[in-house]
Amino acid sequence: MADQHHHRHGEPESEMTLRVRAIEQLLAEKGLVDPTAIDRLVELYETRVGPHNGARVVARAWSDPAYKARLLENGTEAIAELGISGLQGENMVVVENTQAIHNVVVCTLCSCYPWPVLGLPPVWYKSPPYRSRVVREPRAVLAEFGMAVPAEQEVRVWDSSAEIRYMVLPQRPAEGEGLDEEALAALVTRDGMIGTAPV
Ligand code: FE
């Protein structure tokens, strides 16, 4: 597999990776799994599944207060309403940015990330410096992303794990006023849904 997301926290990643590889090889040898099918699955997440899915969720939440309430109440179910679900998105929690609170997501132990809404994680998300520093000095890290968080705005850091995957609901920007959902979705970026960009 292209990535190492099949471990649970607390278990050595290398051992799990070896197991996955061994099982994959065994299944292929027994003719139970076509290795090209695995390649296609990886390709699916690298190309067709991506942040445009999450952007649809955000645009709907910005347009429909009842949907937004459902999204914050039960992320997994509300996201599934839009036909988005699957691997690494089985337990989604959506956290809302407000004037008072800015949220940012990390996986401190590895690279847990909500695939169905954001696709595969960017390289920096998996990098040890991001994972350790965003917890210790989130404002400094966000500043390096070009985001100055006002002192009066609280920064909350959410640690994704094998059990829970977080996604940020950014604040709707002023230029979103009067736009339809499709146009709103075009304003939303991947980093906005991780919390390292305003939108
Ligand atoms: Fe992880």
PDB file of C-alpha atoms and ligand atoms in Angstrom:
ATOM      1  CA  MET A   1       0.000   0.000   0.000  1.00  0.00           C
ATOM      2  CA  ALA A   2       1.164   3.528  -0.604  1.00  0.00           C
ATOM      3  CA  ASP A   3       0.684   4.570   2.950  1.00  0.00           C
ATOM      4  CA  GLN A   4       0.850   3.302   6.473  1.00  0.00           C
ATOM      5  CA  HIS A   5      -2.607   3.931   7.810  1.00  0.00           C
ATOM      6  CA  HIS A   6      -3.563   0.432   8.775  1.00  0.00           C
ATOM      7  CA  HIS A   7      -1.970   0.463  12.166  1.00  0.00           C
ATOM      8  CA  ARG A   8      -3.563   1.363  15.444  1.00  0.00           C
ATOM      9  CA  HIS A   9      -1.861   3.789  17.751  1.00  0.00           C
ATOM     10  CA  GLY A  10       0.404   2.067  20.238  1.00  0.00           C
ATOM     11  CA  GLU A  11       1.548  -0.633  17.873  1.00  0.00           C
ATOM     12  CA  PRO A  12       4.915  -0.418  16.119  1.00  0.00           C
ATOM     13  CA  GLU A  13       4.265   0.922  12.651  1.00  0.00           C
ATOM     14  CA  SER A  14       7.043  -1.087  11.027  1.00  0.00           C
ATOM     15  CA  GLU A  15       5.688  -4.390  12.292  1.00  0.00           C
ATOM     16  CA  MET A  16       2.218  -3.613  10.978  1.00  0.00           C
ATOM     17  CA  THR A  17       3.618  -2.523   7.653  1.00  0.00           C
ATOM     18  CA  LEU A  18       5.482  -5.803   7.376  1.00  0.00           C
ATOM     19  CA  ARG A  19       2.346  -7.738   8.224  1.00  0.00           C
ATOM     20  CA  VAL A  20       0.292  -5.893   5.627  1.00  0.00           C
ATOM     21  CA  ARG A  21       2.947  -6.528   3.007  1.00  0.00           C
ATOM     22  CA  ALA A  22       3.191 -10.222   3.955  1.00  0.00           C
ATOM     23  CA  ILE A  23      -0.583 -10.673   3.832  1.00  0.00           C
ATOM     24  CA  GLU A  24      -0.783  -8.817   0.537  1.00  0.00           C
ATOM     25  CA  GLN A  25       1.883 -11.105  -0.939  1.00  0.00           C
ATOM     26  CA  LEU A  26       0.250 -14.245   0.451  1.00  0.00           C
ATOM     27  CA  LEU A  27      -3.159 -13.301  -0.946  1.00  0.00           C
ATOM     28  CA  ALA A  28      -1.612 -12.503  -4.307  1.00  0.00           C
ATOM     29  CA  GLU A  29       0.244 -15.837  -4.369  1.00  0.00           C
ATOM     30  CA  LYS A  30      -2.965 -17.717  -3.587  1.00  0.00           C
ATOM     31  CA  GLY A  31      -4.699 -15.772  -6.322  1.00  0.00           C
ATOM     32  CA  LEU A  32      -7.146 -14.239  -3.859  1.00  0.00           C
ATOM     33  CA  VAL A  33      -6.151 -10.678  -4.517  1.00  0.00           C
ATOM     34  CA  ASP A  34      -5.050  -9.119  -7.757  1.00  0.00           C
ATOM     35  CA  PRO A  35      -2.129  -6.774  -6.965  1.00  0.00           C
ATOM     36  CA  THR A  36      -3.379  -4.410  -9.651  1.00  0.00           C
ATOM     37  CA  ALA A  37      -6.644  -4.127  -7.707  1.00  0.00           C
ATOM     38  CA  ILE A  38      -4.652  -2.805  -4.763  1.00  0.00           C
ATOM     39  CA  ASP A  39      -2.854  -0.379  -7.044  1.00  0.00           C
ATOM     40  CA  ARG A  40      -6.217   0.806  -8.337  1.00  0.00           C
ATOM     41  CA  LEU A  41      -7.457   1.377  -4.794  1.00  0.00           C
ATOM     42  CA  VAL A  42      -4.410   3.506  -4.025  1.00  0.00           C
ATOM     43  CA  GLU A  43      -4.880   5.393  -7.286  1.00  0.00           C
ATOM     44  CA  LEU A  44      -8.516   6.033  -6.377  1.00  0.00           C
ATOM     45  CA  TYR A  45      -7.465   7.820  -3.209  1.00  0.00           C
ATOM     46  CA  GLU A  46      -4.658   9.674  -4.957  1.00  0.00           C
ATOM     47  CA  THR A  47      -6.832  10.988  -7.778  1.00  0.00           C
ATOM     48  CA  ARG A  48     -10.623  10.681  -7.548  1.00  0.00           C
ATOM     49  CA  VAL A  49     -11.048  11.027  -3.798  1.00  0.00           C
ATOM     50  CA  GLY A  50      -9.741  14.375  -2.649  1.00  0.00           C
ATOM     51  CA  PRO A  51     -10.408  17.661  -0.894  1.00  0.00           C
ATOM     52  CA  HIS A  52     -13.203  18.519  -3.343  1.00  0.00           C
ATOM     53  CA  ASN A  53     -15.304  16.056  -1.323  1.00  0.00           C
ATOM     54  CA  GLY A  54     -14.662  17.935   1.906  1.00  0.00           C
ATOM     55  CA  ALA A  55     -15.301  21.220   0.100  1.00  0.00           C
ATOM     56  CA  ARG A  56     -18.814  20.004  -0.800  1.00  0.00           C
ATOM     57  CA  VAL A  57     -19.450  19.253   2.866  1.00  0.00           C
ATOM     58  CA  VAL A  58     -18.238  22.699   3.940  1.00  0.00           C
ATOM     59  CA  ALA A  59     -20.274  24.471   1.234  1.00  0.00           C
ATOM     60  CA  ARG A  60     -23.423  22.629   2.304  1.00  0.00           C
ATOM     61  CA  ALA A  61     -22.820  23.535   5.940  1.00  0.00           C
ATOM     62  CA  TRP A  62     -22.341  27.196   5.001  1.00  0.00           C
ATOM     63  CA  SER A  63     -25.588  27.151   2.992  1.00  0.00           C
ATOM     64  CA  ASP A  64     -27.839  25.096   5.228  1.00  0.00           C
ATOM     65  CA  PRO A  65     -27.887  25.737   8.997  1.00  0.00           C
ATOM     66  CA  ALA A  66     -29.803  22.524   9.696  1.00  0.00           C
ATOM     67  CA  TYR A  67     -27.169  20.523   7.814  1.00  0.00           C
ATOM     68  CA  LYS A  68     -24.410  22.320   9.696  1.00  0.00           C
ATOM     69  CA  ALA A  69     -26.034  21.385  13.005  1.00  0.00           C
ATOM     70  CA  ARG A  70     -26.209  17.737  11.942  1.00  0.00           C
ATOM     71  CA  LEU A  71     -22.597  17.870  10.743  1.00  0.00           C
ATOM     72  CA  LEU A  72     -21.305  19.145  14.076  1.00  0.00           C
ATOM     73  CA  GLU A  73     -23.516  16.676  15.947  1.00  0.00           C
ATOM     74  CA  ASN A  74     -22.536  13.572  13.956  1.00  0.00           C
ATOM     75  CA  GLY A  75     -19.910  14.170  11.292  1.00  0.00           C
ATOM     76  CA  THR A  76     -19.882  10.651   9.886  1.00  0.00           C
ATOM     77  CA  GLU A  77     -23.649  10.564   9.278  1.00  0.00           C
ATOM     78  CA  ALA A  78     -23.918  14.084   7.888  1.00  0.00           C
ATOM     79  CA  ILE A  79     -20.994  13.507   5.513  1.00  0.00           C
ATOM     80  CA  ALA A  80     -22.605  10.242   4.382  1.00  0.00           C
ATOM     81  CA  GLU A  81     -25.740  12.243   3.486  1.00  0.00           C
ATOM     82  CA  LEU A  82     -23.688  13.636   0.601  1.00  0.00           C
ATOM     83  CA  GLY A  83     -22.668  10.131  -0.470  1.00  0.00           C
ATOM     84  CA  ILE A  84     -19.190  10.469   1.028  1.00  0.00           C
ATOM     85  CA  SER A  85     -17.906   7.668   3.248  1.00  0.00           C
ATOM     86  CA  GLY A  86     -15.402   4.880   3.427  1.00  0.00           C
ATOM     87  CA  LEU A  87     -11.967   3.785   4.512  1.00  0.00           C
ATOM     88  CA  GLN A  88     -10.358   6.048   7.146  1.00  0.00           C
ATOM     89  CA  GLY A  89     -13.550   8.056   7.545  1.00  0.00           C
ATOM     90  CA  GLU A  90     -15.613   5.692   9.654  1.00  0.00           C
ATOM     91  CA  ASN A  91     -15.660   8.001  12.669  1.00  0.00           C
ATOM     92  CA  MET A  92     -15.545  11.649  11.616  1.00  0.00           C
ATOM     93  CA  VAL A  93     -15.675  14.603  13.964  1.00  0.00           C
ATOM     94  CA  VAL A  94     -16.095  18.079  12.460  1.00  0.00           C
ATOM     95  CA  VAL A  95     -14.900  21.057  14.500  1.00  0.00           C
ATOM     96  CA  GLU A  96     -16.145  24.568  13.697  1.00  0.00           C
ATOM     97  CA  ASN A  97     -13.963  27.642  13.402  1.00  0.00           C
ATOM     98  CA  THR A  98     -15.526  30.778  14.886  1.00  0.00           C
ATOM     99  CA  GLN A  99     -14.436  34.315  15.716  1.00  0.00           C
ATOM    100  CA  ALA A 100     -13.398  32.947  19.120  1.00  0.00           C
ATOM    101  CA  ILE A 101     -11.851  29.587  18.192  1.00  0.00           C
ATOM    102  CA  HIS A 102      -9.494  28.398  15.480  1.00  0.00           C
ATOM    103  CA  ASN A 103      -9.101  24.638  15.104  1.00  0.00           C
ATOM    104  CA  VAL A 104      -6.179  22.764  13.602  1.00  0.00           C
ATOM    105  CA  VAL A 105      -5.747  19.031  13.046  1.00  0.00           C
ATOM    106  CA  VAL A 106      -2.692  16.818  13.433  1.00  0.00           C
ATOM    107  CA  CYS A 107      -1.846  13.181  14.028  1.00  0.00           C
ATOM    108  CA  THR A 108       0.961  13.370  16.554  1.00  0.00           C
ATOM    109  CA  LEU A 109       1.846   9.674  16.347  1.00  0.00           C
ATOM    110  CA  CYS A 110       1.751   9.048  12.621  1.00  0.00           C
ATOM    111  CA  SER A 111      -0.456  10.342   9.838  1.00  0.00           C
ATOM    112  CA  CYS A 112      -4.120   9.532  10.568  1.00  0.00           C
ATOM    113  CA  TYR A 113      -6.190  11.603   8.169  1.00  0.00           C
ATOM    114  CA  PRO A 114      -9.787  11.573   6.876  1.00  0.00           C
ATOM    115  CA  TRP A 115      -9.364  10.046   3.414  1.00  0.00           C
ATOM    116  CA  PRO A 116     -12.993  10.207   2.186  1.00  0.00           C
ATOM    117  CA  VAL A 117     -13.200  13.989   2.597  1.00  0.00           C
ATOM    118  CA  LEU A 118      -9.578  15.070   2.032  1.00  0.00           C
ATOM    119  CA  GLY A 119      -7.905  12.311   0.025  1.00  0.00           C
ATOM    120  CA  LEU A 120      -4.365  11.356   1.014  1.00  0.00           C
ATOM    121  CA  PRO A 121      -2.417  13.574   3.422  1.00  0.00           C
ATOM    122  CA  PRO A 122       0.163  16.098   2.192  1.00  0.00           C
ATOM    123  CA  VAL A 123       3.815  15.320   2.928  1.00  0.00           C
ATOM    124  CA  TRP A 124       4.111  18.067   5.553  1.00  0.00           C
ATOM    125  CA  TYR A 125       1.170  16.598   7.502  1.00  0.00           C
ATOM    126  CA  LYS A 126       3.189  13.400   7.937  1.00  0.00           C
ATOM    127  CA  SER A 127       6.432  15.191   8.816  1.00  0.00           C
ATOM    128  CA  PRO A 128       7.768  14.906  12.386  1.00  0.00           C
ATOM    129  CA  PRO A 129       8.301  18.696  12.721  1.00  0.00           C
ATOM    130  CA  TYR A 130       4.648  19.498  11.965  1.00  0.00           C
ATOM    131  CA  ARG A 131       3.395  16.699  14.202  1.00  0.00           C
ATOM    132  CA  SER A 132       5.400  17.779  17.229  1.00  0.00           C
ATOM    133  CA  ARG A 133       5.483  21.548  16.784  1.00  0.00           C
ATOM    134  CA  VAL A 134       1.814  22.218  16.041  1.00  0.00           C
ATOM    135  CA  VAL A 135       0.987  20.920  19.513  1.00  0.00           C
ATOM    136  CA  ARG A 136       3.700  22.884  21.336  1.00  0.00           C
ATOM    137  CA  GLU A 137       3.559  26.128  19.390  1.00  0.00           C
ATOM    138  CA  PRO A 138       0.496  26.131  17.142  1.00  0.00           C
ATOM    139  CA  ARG A 139       0.546  29.890  16.554  1.00  0.00           C
ATOM    140  CA  ALA A 140       4.137  29.816  15.334  1.00  0.00           C
ATOM    141  CA  VAL A 141       3.405  26.900  12.995  1.00  0.00           C
ATOM    142  CA  LEU A 142       0.270  28.587  11.661  1.00  0.00           C
ATOM    143  CA  ALA A 143       2.249  31.782  11.090  1.00  0.00           C
ATOM    144  CA  GLU A 144       4.643  29.787   8.915  1.00  0.00           C
ATOM    145  CA  PHE A 145       1.626  28.716   6.857  1.00  0.00           C
ATOM    146  CA  GLY A 146       0.863  32.421   6.434  1.00  0.00           C
ATOM    147  CA  MET A 147      -1.888  32.455   9.029  1.00  0.00           C
ATOM    148  CA  ALA A 148      -1.683  35.023  11.769  1.00  0.00           C
ATOM    149  CA  VAL A 149      -4.197  33.985  14.427  1.00  0.00           C
ATOM    150  CA  PRO A 150      -5.322  36.993  16.499  1.00  0.00           C
ATOM    151  CA  ALA A 151      -4.350  36.790  20.172  1.00  0.00           C
ATOM    152  CA  GLU A 152      -8.002  36.877  21.240  1.00  0.00           C
ATOM    153  CA  GLN A 153      -8.747  33.786  19.145  1.00  0.00           C
ATOM    154  CA  GLU A 154      -8.172  30.519  20.994  1.00  0.00           C
ATOM    155  CA  VAL A 155      -6.283  27.833  19.065  1.00  0.00           C
ATOM    156  CA  ARG A 156      -7.439  24.260  19.569  1.00  0.00           C
ATOM    157  CA  VAL A 157      -5.314  21.376  18.304  1.00  0.00           C
ATOM    158  CA  TRP A 158      -7.076  18.083  17.576  1.00  0.00           C
ATOM    159  CA  ASP A 159      -5.069  14.856  17.527  1.00  0.00           C
ATOM    160  CA  SER A 160      -6.475  12.438  14.963  1.00  0.00           C
ATOM    161  CA  SER A 161      -6.113   8.745  15.654  1.00  0.00           C
ATOM    162  CA  ALA A 162      -7.146   5.403  14.266  1.00  0.00           C
ATOM    163  CA  GLU A 163     -10.441   5.860  16.134  1.00  0.00           C
ATOM    164  CA  ILE A 164     -11.364   9.487  15.309  1.00  0.00           C
ATOM    165  CA  ARG A 165     -10.602  11.586  12.240  1.00  0.00           C
ATOM    166  CA  TYR A 166     -11.086  15.326  12.558  1.00  0.00           C
ATOM    167  CA  MET A 167     -11.989  17.855   9.884  1.00  0.00           C
ATOM    168  CA  VAL A 168     -12.196  21.618  10.321  1.00  0.00           C
ATOM    169  CA  LEU A 169     -15.265  23.569   9.215  1.00  0.00           C
ATOM    170  CA  PRO A 170     -13.744  26.938   8.254  1.00  0.00           C
ATOM    171  CA  GLN A 171     -15.572  30.219   8.739  1.00  0.00           C
ATOM    172  CA  ARG A 172     -17.410  31.321   5.626  1.00  0.00           C
ATOM    173  CA  PRO A 173     -15.416  34.163   4.066  1.00  0.00           C
ATOM    174  CA  ALA A 174     -17.062  37.509   3.294  1.00  0.00           C
ATOM    175  CA  GLU A 175     -16.736  36.863  -0.446  1.00  0.00           C
ATOM    176  CA  GLY A 176     -18.983  33.818  -0.021  1.00  0.00           C
ATOM    177  CA  GLU A 177     -22.019  36.052   0.483  1.00  0.00           C
ATOM    178  CA  GLY A 178     -24.776  35.219  -2.019  1.00  0.00           C
ATOM    179  CA  LEU A 179     -22.860  32.414  -3.740  1.00  0.00           C
ATOM    180  CA  ASP A 180     -24.433  29.040  -4.503  1.00  0.00           C
ATOM    181  CA  GLU A 181     -22.990  25.811  -3.084  1.00  0.00           C
ATOM    182  CA  GLU A 182     -20.841  25.026  -6.093  1.00  0.00           C
ATOM    183  CA  ALA A 183     -19.225  28.461  -6.027  1.00  0.00           C
ATOM    184  CA  LEU A 184     -18.810  28.237  -2.247  1.00  0.00           C
ATOM    185  CA  ALA A 185     -17.096  24.853  -2.564  1.00  0.00           C
ATOM    186  CA  ALA A 186     -14.568  26.395  -4.947  1.00  0.00           C
ATOM    187  CA  LEU A 187     -13.457  28.756  -2.147  1.00  0.00           C
ATOM    188  CA  VAL A 188     -12.572  25.899   0.203  1.00  0.00           C
ATOM    189  CA  THR A 189      -9.022  24.536   0.295  1.00  0.00           C
ATOM    190  CA  ARG A 190      -7.559  21.342   1.698  1.00  0.00           C
ATOM    191  CA  ASP A 191      -5.483  23.307   4.187  1.00  0.00           C
ATOM    192  CA  GLY A 192      -8.596  25.203   5.292  1.00  0.00           C
ATOM    193  CA  MET A 193     -10.100  21.873   6.338  1.00  0.00           C
ATOM    194  CA  ILE A 194      -6.911  20.872   8.182  1.00  0.00           C
ATOM    195  CA  GLY A 195      -6.832  24.296   9.821  1.00  0.00           C
ATOM    196  CA  THR A 196      -3.551  25.593   8.396  1.00  0.00           C
ATOM    197  CA  ALA A 197      -5.362  28.077   6.137  1.00  0.00           C
ATOM    198  CA  PRO A 198      -8.274  30.417   6.895  1.00  0.00           C
ATOM    199  CA  VAL A 199     -10.604  28.823   4.308  1.00  0.00           C
TER     200      VAL A 199
HETATM  201 FE    FE B   1      -1.944   8.301  12.914  1.00  0.00          FE
END
